[in-house]
Amino acid sequence: MNMEKELKKFAASYENQVQELLVLTSESVGGAGRVGKGPWKPSAEFLASVDLATGELIKGEGNLFWLAGDEDKDGWIFHLKPLTIYHIKCRAEKKKDSAKQQMNSTDAHGAVTSVKRPESYMLVEVVERELRHPGLEQILEEYQRVVEFTDELCGCFTLERRFSWFSGEVDWLGQQCLVSLNCDQEGGETADNALAYFKQIYGNLQEFDKQFRQFAAEKLTKLANDWLEEEEEDGEITKDSFAERIGISEFVMESDGSYEVYYDDDDMFYGHVILIDGNMDTGMEDADIAG
């Protein structure tokens, strides 16, 4: 691997001008992807930034990318931490459309704050770490504010801002099930639509659970027996036994009525999860194994 060659190729998609920003990182820092046998491409998301050239506070998510080698896995060169303010040098990603898409909003103190679409930057240098900045600290405080609601039927749900959904645990016919309700809008603090759809299921849970199990059995029993045959194990899995063996683990409801239901496979697929997806208006659409 020629790191210098790869870095030159990577940098070509970013502007030559180096900018200096303050960034407030999100929880998503330290991940890295790799394409083929090339270098690693670590990344870090940020929740907001300050352009040090203009002093403008920009409330909006963005991404930092850079390249690293195998020897850099411990900390990926810059050792970034979540929910921390950094002074960085970076280069903005080249845009086909140079027009900036943004709008202005006013915070609680009357200050005008820009809200922009997500931006991507090539991280060049971390100048200072763990800084203080009133505007960014206010955004962090708001981000960490606990938002939850309790429904009489379904129980308590807590907002996970990182994923833009509310999560909670429900009793699913004697088993604990993690339920995620997507927010009504990205970055919002309500999930009224998803909750209303989920209550249609939870209010008639026994019938829906039966339908989910039968649908998965119709779709996957043959595959389960194929796996059994490959392992040269005796016996046969029937549709009835398949439906009885699987157990609920997670349910995800979107604001438009789309859903994903996750069942444990009881080792019929050696630990793969069984995924059923569908929509409240059109019914169940597919079932497969994942993970």
Coordinates of C-alpha atoms in Angstrom, one line a residue:
M1 CA 0.0 0.0 0.0
N2 CA 1.4 3.4 -1.0
M3 CA 0.0 5.7 1.6
E4 CA 1.3 8.8 -0.1
K5 CA -0.4 7.9 -3.4
E6 CA -3.7 7.0 -1.6
L7 CA -3.6 10.2 0.4
K8 CA -3.1 12.3 -2.7
K9 CA -6.1 10.6 -4.3
F10 CA -8.2 11.1 -1.2
A11 CA -7.3 14.8 -0.8
A12 CA -8.2 15.5 -4.4
S13 CA -11.9 15.4 -3.5
Y14 CA -11.4 18.2 -0.9
E15 CA -10.7 22.0 -1.4
N16 CA -7.1 23.1 -1.2
Q17 CA -8.0 25.9 1.3
V18 CA -7.4 25.0 5.0
Q19 CA -10.1 26.2 7.4
E20 CA -10.0 26.4 11.1
L21 CA -13.1 25.3 13.0
L22 CA -14.2 24.5 16.5
V23 CA -16.2 21.3 16.4
L24 CA -18.4 19.6 19.0
T25 CA -18.1 15.9 18.4
S26 CA -21.1 13.5 18.6
E27 CA -21.0 10.0 20.1
S28 CA -19.9 8.7 16.7
V29 CA -16.2 9.0 16.8
G30 CA -13.4 6.5 16.2
G31 CA -15.0 4.3 13.6
A32 CA -13.1 3.3 10.4
G33 CA -13.9 1.6 7.1
R34 CA -11.6 0.0 4.6
V35 CA -12.0 -0.6 0.9
G36 CA -10.1 -3.6 -0.4
K37 CA -6.4 -3.6 0.6
G38 CA -6.1 0.2 0.8
P39 CA -5.7 2.4 3.9
W40 CA -8.2 2.8 6.7
K41 CA -10.6 5.7 6.5
P42 CA -11.5 6.8 10.1
S43 CA -14.3 9.2 10.7
A44 CA -15.9 11.4 13.4
E45 CA -19.3 13.1 13.4
F46 CA -19.8 16.5 14.9
L47 CA -23.0 18.2 16.2
A48 CA -22.1 21.8 15.6
S49 CA -19.1 24.0 14.6
V50 CA -17.8 27.5 14.8
D51 CA -16.0 29.0 11.8
L52 CA -13.0 30.7 13.4
A53 CA -12.5 33.1 10.5
T54 CA -16.0 34.6 10.9
G55 CA -17.1 33.6 14.4
E56 CA -20.2 32.0 12.9
L57 CA -21.8 29.3 15.0
I58 CA -23.3 26.6 12.8
K59 CA -25.8 24.2 14.3
G60 CA -25.9 21.1 12.2
E61 CA -24.2 17.7 11.8
G62 CA -21.1 17.2 9.9
N63 CA -18.4 14.6 9.3
L64 CA -14.6 14.5 9.5
F65 CA -12.6 12.0 7.5
W66 CA -8.9 11.1 7.2
L67 CA -6.7 8.2 6.3
A68 CA -4.7 5.9 8.5
G69 CA -2.6 2.8 8.4
D70 CA -2.8 -0.5 10.3
E71 CA -0.2 0.9 12.8
D72 CA -2.6 3.7 13.6
K73 CA -5.5 1.6 14.9
D74 CA -5.0 2.7 18.5
G75 CA -6.7 6.0 18.5
W76 CA -6.6 6.5 14.7
I77 CA -3.9 9.2 14.9
F78 CA -6.1 12.0 16.4
H79 CA -7.5 10.2 19.5
L80 CA -10.8 12.0 19.3
K81 CA -13.4 11.7 22.1
P82 CA -17.2 11.9 21.9
L83 CA -19.1 15.0 23.0
T84 CA -15.9 17.1 23.2
I85 CA -15.0 20.5 21.7
Y86 CA -11.8 20.6 19.5
H87 CA -10.0 23.3 17.5
I88 CA -9.1 21.7 14.2
K89 CA -7.7 22.5 10.8
C90 CA -9.6 20.9 7.9
R91 CA -10.4 21.1 4.2
A92 CA -14.0 21.2 3.0
E93 CA -15.3 18.6 0.5
K94 CA -15.7 19.9 -3.0
K95 CA -19.2 20.6 -4.0
K96 CA -20.8 20.4 -7.4
D97 CA -23.3 23.0 -6.5
S98 CA -21.5 25.9 -4.7
A99 CA -24.7 27.4 -3.4
K100 CA -24.8 26.9 0.4
Q101 CA -28.1 25.5 1.6
Q102 CA -28.8 26.9 5.0
M103 CA -31.3 28.9 7.0
N104 CA -31.1 31.1 10.1
S105 CA -32.7 30.5 13.5
T106 CA -32.7 32.4 16.8
D107 CA -31.6 30.7 20.0
A108 CA -33.0 31.4 23.5
H109 CA -30.7 34.4 23.9
G110 CA -31.8 36.0 20.6
A111 CA -28.5 35.1 18.8
V112 CA -28.8 34.2 15.1
T113 CA -27.4 30.7 14.4
S114 CA -27.0 29.1 11.0
V115 CA -28.5 25.7 10.4
K116 CA -26.9 23.9 7.5
R117 CA -27.0 20.6 5.8
P118 CA -24.4 18.1 6.9
E119 CA -20.9 19.0 5.7
S120 CA -17.9 16.8 5.2
Y121 CA -14.3 17.7 5.8
M122 CA -10.8 16.2 5.5
L123 CA -9.3 16.4 9.0
V124 CA -5.8 17.9 8.7
E125 CA -4.7 18.7 12.3
V126 CA -6.1 18.9 15.8
V127 CA -4.8 22.2 17.2
E128 CA -6.4 22.2 20.7
R129 CA -8.4 19.7 22.7
E130 CA -11.3 19.8 25.2
L131 CA -12.0 23.5 24.8
R132 CA -14.8 25.7 26.2
H133 CA -17.2 27.7 24.1
P134 CA -20.5 29.1 25.4
G135 CA -22.5 28.5 22.2
L136 CA -21.3 24.9 21.6
E137 CA -21.7 24.1 25.3
Q138 CA -25.3 25.3 25.1
I139 CA -25.9 23.0 22.1
L140 CA -24.3 20.1 24.1
E141 CA -26.5 20.8 27.1
E142 CA -29.6 20.7 24.9
Y143 CA -28.4 17.5 23.2
Q144 CA -28.0 15.8 26.5
R145 CA -31.3 16.9 27.9
V146 CA -33.4 13.9 28.7
V147 CA -36.7 13.7 26.8
E148 CA -39.2 10.9 27.6
F149 CA -42.9 10.0 27.6
T150 CA -45.1 7.4 29.2
D151 CA -47.9 5.8 27.4
E152 CA -50.7 4.1 29.4
L153 CA -50.6 1.0 27.1
C154 CA -46.9 0.7 26.1
G155 CA -45.0 2.2 29.0
C156 CA -42.0 4.6 29.1
F157 CA -39.9 5.6 26.1
T158 CA -36.7 7.7 26.1
L159 CA -35.3 9.8 23.2
E160 CA -32.0 8.7 21.7
R161 CA -31.0 11.8 19.8
R162 CA -28.2 10.1 18.1
F163 CA -30.6 7.8 16.2
S164 CA -33.6 10.1 16.2
W165 CA -35.9 7.6 17.9
F166 CA -37.5 6.8 21.2
S167 CA -36.6 3.5 22.8
G168 CA -38.2 1.4 25.5
E169 CA -38.9 -2.2 26.7
V170 CA -42.3 -3.8 26.6
D171 CA -43.7 -7.1 27.8
W172 CA -44.3 -9.1 24.6
L173 CA -46.4 -12.0 25.7
G174 CA -44.0 -12.8 28.5
Q175 CA -40.8 -11.9 26.8
Q176 CA -39.0 -8.5 27.0
C177 CA -38.8 -6.7 23.7
L178 CA -36.8 -3.6 22.8
V179 CA -39.1 -1.2 20.9
S180 CA -37.8 1.8 18.9
L181 CA -40.2 4.5 17.7
N182 CA -38.8 6.8 15.1
C183 CA -39.3 10.5 15.6
D184 CA -41.9 12.4 13.6
Q185 CA -39.1 14.3 12.0
E186 CA -35.4 14.0 11.9
G187 CA -33.9 15.6 15.0
G188 CA -37.4 16.0 16.6
E189 CA -38.6 15.3 20.1
T190 CA -41.9 13.5 19.4
A191 CA -42.9 10.1 18.0
D192 CA -46.6 10.4 17.9
N193 CA -47.1 8.8 14.5
A194 CA -44.9 5.8 15.2
L195 CA -46.5 5.3 18.6
A196 CA -50.0 5.4 17.1
Y197 CA -49.1 2.7 14.6
F198 CA -47.3 0.5 17.3
K199 CA -50.4 0.7 19.6
Q200 CA -52.4 -0.9 16.8
I201 CA -50.1 -3.9 17.1
Y202 CA -49.6 -3.9 20.9
G203 CA -53.3 -3.6 21.5
N204 CA -53.9 -6.9 19.6
L205 CA -50.5 -8.4 20.3
Q206 CA -51.4 -12.1 20.4
E207 CA -52.9 -12.0 16.9
F208 CA -50.0 -10.0 15.4
D209 CA -47.4 -12.2 17.0
K210 CA -49.1 -15.2 15.6
Q211 CA -49.1 -13.6 12.1
F212 CA -45.4 -12.7 12.3
R213 CA -44.4 -16.2 13.3
Q214 CA -46.5 -17.8 10.6
F215 CA -45.2 -15.4 8.0
A216 CA -41.6 -16.1 9.0
A217 CA -42.2 -19.9 9.0
E218 CA -43.7 -19.7 5.5
K219 CA -40.7 -17.8 4.1
L220 CA -37.9 -19.5 6.0
T221 CA -38.7 -23.1 7.0
K222 CA -37.3 -24.6 3.8
L223 CA -34.1 -22.6 4.3
A224 CA -33.8 -23.8 7.9
N225 CA -34.0 -27.4 6.7
D226 CA -31.4 -26.7 4.0
W227 CA -29.1 -25.5 6.8
L228 CA -29.9 -28.6 8.8
E229 CA -29.1 -30.9 5.9
E230 CA -25.7 -29.1 5.3
E231 CA -24.8 -29.8 8.9
E232 CA -25.8 -33.5 8.3
E233 CA -28.2 -33.3 11.3
D234 CA -31.1 -35.6 11.7
G235 CA -34.8 -34.5 11.9
E236 CA -36.9 -32.0 10.1
I237 CA -38.2 -28.6 11.0
T238 CA -41.9 -28.1 10.3
K239 CA -43.6 -24.8 9.8
D240 CA -45.4 -25.2 13.1
S241 CA -42.2 -26.0 15.0
F242 CA -40.4 -23.1 13.3
A243 CA -43.1 -20.7 14.4
E244 CA -43.0 -22.0 18.0
R245 CA -39.2 -21.9 18.3
I246 CA -38.5 -18.3 17.4
G247 CA -38.6 -15.6 20.1
I248 CA -39.1 -11.9 19.8
S249 CA -36.2 -9.6 20.5
E250 CA -36.7 -6.2 18.9
F251 CA -39.4 -4.1 17.1
V252 CA -38.7 -0.9 15.1
M253 CA -41.6 1.3 14.0
E254 CA -41.2 4.2 11.5
S255 CA -43.4 7.3 11.5
D256 CA -45.0 6.2 8.1
G257 CA -46.1 2.9 9.5
S258 CA -43.2 0.8 8.1
Y259 CA -41.8 -1.7 10.6
E260 CA -39.1 -4.2 11.2
V261 CA -39.6 -7.2 13.6
Y262 CA -36.6 -9.1 14.9
Y263 CA -36.9 -12.7 16.3
D264 CA -34.2 -14.9 17.7
D265 CA -33.6 -18.0 15.6
D266 CA -33.2 -20.6 18.4
D267 CA -30.0 -21.6 16.5
M268 CA -31.8 -22.8 13.4
F269 CA -29.5 -20.4 11.5
Y270 CA -26.7 -20.5 14.1
G271 CA -27.4 -17.2 15.7
H272 CA -28.6 -15.2 12.8
V273 CA -31.5 -12.9 13.6
I274 CA -34.8 -13.4 11.7
L275 CA -36.0 -10.1 10.2
I276 CA -39.6 -9.4 9.1
D277 CA -40.4 -6.1 7.4
G278 CA -43.7 -4.6 6.4
N279 CA -46.1 -1.7 6.6
M280 CA -49.3 -1.2 8.6
D281 CA -51.1 -0.2 5.4
T282 CA -49.9 -3.0 3.1
G283 CA -49.0 -5.8 5.5
M284 CA -46.0 -8.0 5.8
E285 CA -43.6 -7.8 2.8
D286 CA -40.6 -10.1 3.4
A287 CA -38.8 -12.2 5.9
D288 CA -35.1 -13.1 5.9
I289 CA -32.1 -13.8 8.1
A290 CA -29.5 -11.1 9.0
G291 CA -26.5 -10.6 11.2

